[in-house]
Amino acid sequence: MQNSFSKKFKDAYRQLPPYVQKQADRAFEHFLLNTQYPSLVFKCVDQTRQEYSIRINKKGYRALGYMQGDTIVWEWIGPHDEYMRRI
């Protein structure tokens, strides 16, 4: 599986604190190596829209994306409370 990052994702990423950006970078590296890496908690949150999430850190940051062929297009990253409103 491959990663792709939308403009909306990149804009949200730039708004994150530097330490969370670093954790996100590490999470996406793990994702490329193993989508089932335990700390990611990679899961489908909406089967109809083929929307998936991963955990960025234990403090509650998450990322959302959708499947497009063998690529997941990440479109959002942010805090858990907003994640819950989005799903």
Short mmCIF file of C-alpha atoms in Angstrom, two decimals:
data_model
loop_
_atom_site.label_atom_id
_atom_site.label_comp_id
_atom_site.label_asym_id
_atom_site.label_seq_id
_atom_site.Cartn_x
_atom_site.Cartn_y
_atom_site.Cartn_z
CA MET A 1 0.00 0.00 0.00
CA GLN A 2 1.19 3.51 -0.79
CA ASN A 3 0.55 6.91 0.79
CA SER A 4 -0.57 10.08 -0.94
CA PHE A 5 -1.23 13.39 0.80
CA SER A 6 -3.89 15.87 -0.32
CA LYS A 7 -3.43 19.63 -0.19
CA LYS A 8 -5.93 19.77 2.70
CA PHE A 9 -3.81 17.25 4.59
CA LYS A 10 -0.60 19.20 3.95
CA ASP A 11 -2.24 22.42 5.15
CA ALA A 12 -3.48 20.74 8.35
CA TYR A 13 -0.06 19.11 8.88
CA ARG A 14 1.68 22.50 8.75
CA GLN A 15 -0.63 23.73 11.54
CA LEU A 16 0.45 20.95 13.92
CA PRO A 17 3.01 21.53 16.68
CA PRO A 18 6.52 20.45 15.56
CA TYR A 19 6.59 17.48 17.95
CA VAL A 20 3.32 16.15 16.46
CA GLN A 21 4.67 16.63 12.92
CA LYS A 22 7.65 14.47 13.92
CA GLN A 23 5.34 11.82 15.37
CA ALA A 24 3.20 11.91 12.22
CA ASP A 25 6.28 11.42 10.04
CA ARG A 26 7.24 8.40 12.12
CA ALA A 27 3.69 6.99 11.99
CA PHE A 28 3.59 7.22 8.18
CA GLU A 29 7.02 5.56 7.95
CA HIS A 30 5.67 2.69 10.06
CA PHE A 31 2.55 2.57 7.90
CA LEU A 32 4.61 2.09 4.74
CA LEU A 33 6.50 -0.79 6.35
CA ASN A 34 3.54 -2.46 8.03
CA THR A 35 -0.06 -1.21 7.94
CA GLN A 36 -0.77 -3.36 10.99
CA TYR A 37 1.99 -1.81 13.12
CA PRO A 38 0.41 -1.99 16.61
CA SER A 39 0.62 1.68 17.61
CA LEU A 40 -1.12 2.84 14.41
CA VAL A 41 -4.45 1.14 15.11
CA PHE A 42 -5.18 1.31 11.37
CA LYS A 43 -8.90 0.76 10.85
CA CYS A 44 -11.81 1.36 8.51
CA VAL A 45 -14.13 4.00 9.97
CA ASP A 46 -16.61 4.11 7.05
CA GLN A 47 -16.93 1.14 4.68
CA THR A 48 -19.23 2.97 2.27
CA ARG A 49 -16.72 5.77 1.68
CA GLN A 50 -13.71 3.50 2.17
CA GLU A 51 -12.42 5.89 4.86
CA TYR A 52 -9.61 4.79 7.17
CA SER A 53 -7.80 6.19 10.17
CA ILE A 54 -4.49 5.79 11.94
CA ARG A 55 -3.36 6.94 15.36
CA ILE A 56 -0.49 9.43 15.30
CA ASN A 57 0.18 9.49 19.04
CA LYS A 58 -1.31 8.55 22.40
CA LYS A 59 -2.26 12.18 23.08
CA GLY A 60 -5.09 11.80 20.59
CA TYR A 61 -3.92 12.94 17.17
CA ARG A 62 -5.38 10.98 14.25
CA ALA A 63 -5.24 11.00 10.45
CA LEU A 64 -8.06 10.18 8.04
CA GLY A 65 -7.81 9.02 4.46
CA TYR A 66 -9.60 7.04 1.78
CA MET A 67 -8.59 4.16 -0.45
CA GLN A 68 -7.98 4.76 -4.12
CA GLY A 69 -6.76 1.54 -5.69
CA ASP A 70 -3.70 0.42 -3.71
CA THR A 71 -3.07 3.93 -2.38
CA ILE A 72 -4.50 5.61 0.66
CA VAL A 73 -5.02 9.32 0.11
CA TRP A 74 -4.66 11.07 3.45
CA GLU A 75 -6.92 14.10 3.62
CA TRP A 76 -6.98 15.19 7.27
CA ILE A 77 -4.81 15.13 10.40
CA GLY A 78 -5.62 16.64 13.76
CA PRO A 79 -6.75 16.20 17.37
CA HIS A 80 -9.02 13.42 18.54
CA ASP A 81 -12.03 15.61 19.39
CA GLU A 82 -12.23 16.87 15.81
CA TYR A 83 -11.59 13.34 14.53
CA MET A 84 -14.68 12.17 16.43
CA ARG A 85 -16.78 14.90 14.81
CA ARG A 86 -15.50 13.90 11.35
CA ILE A 87 -16.32 10.23 11.66
#
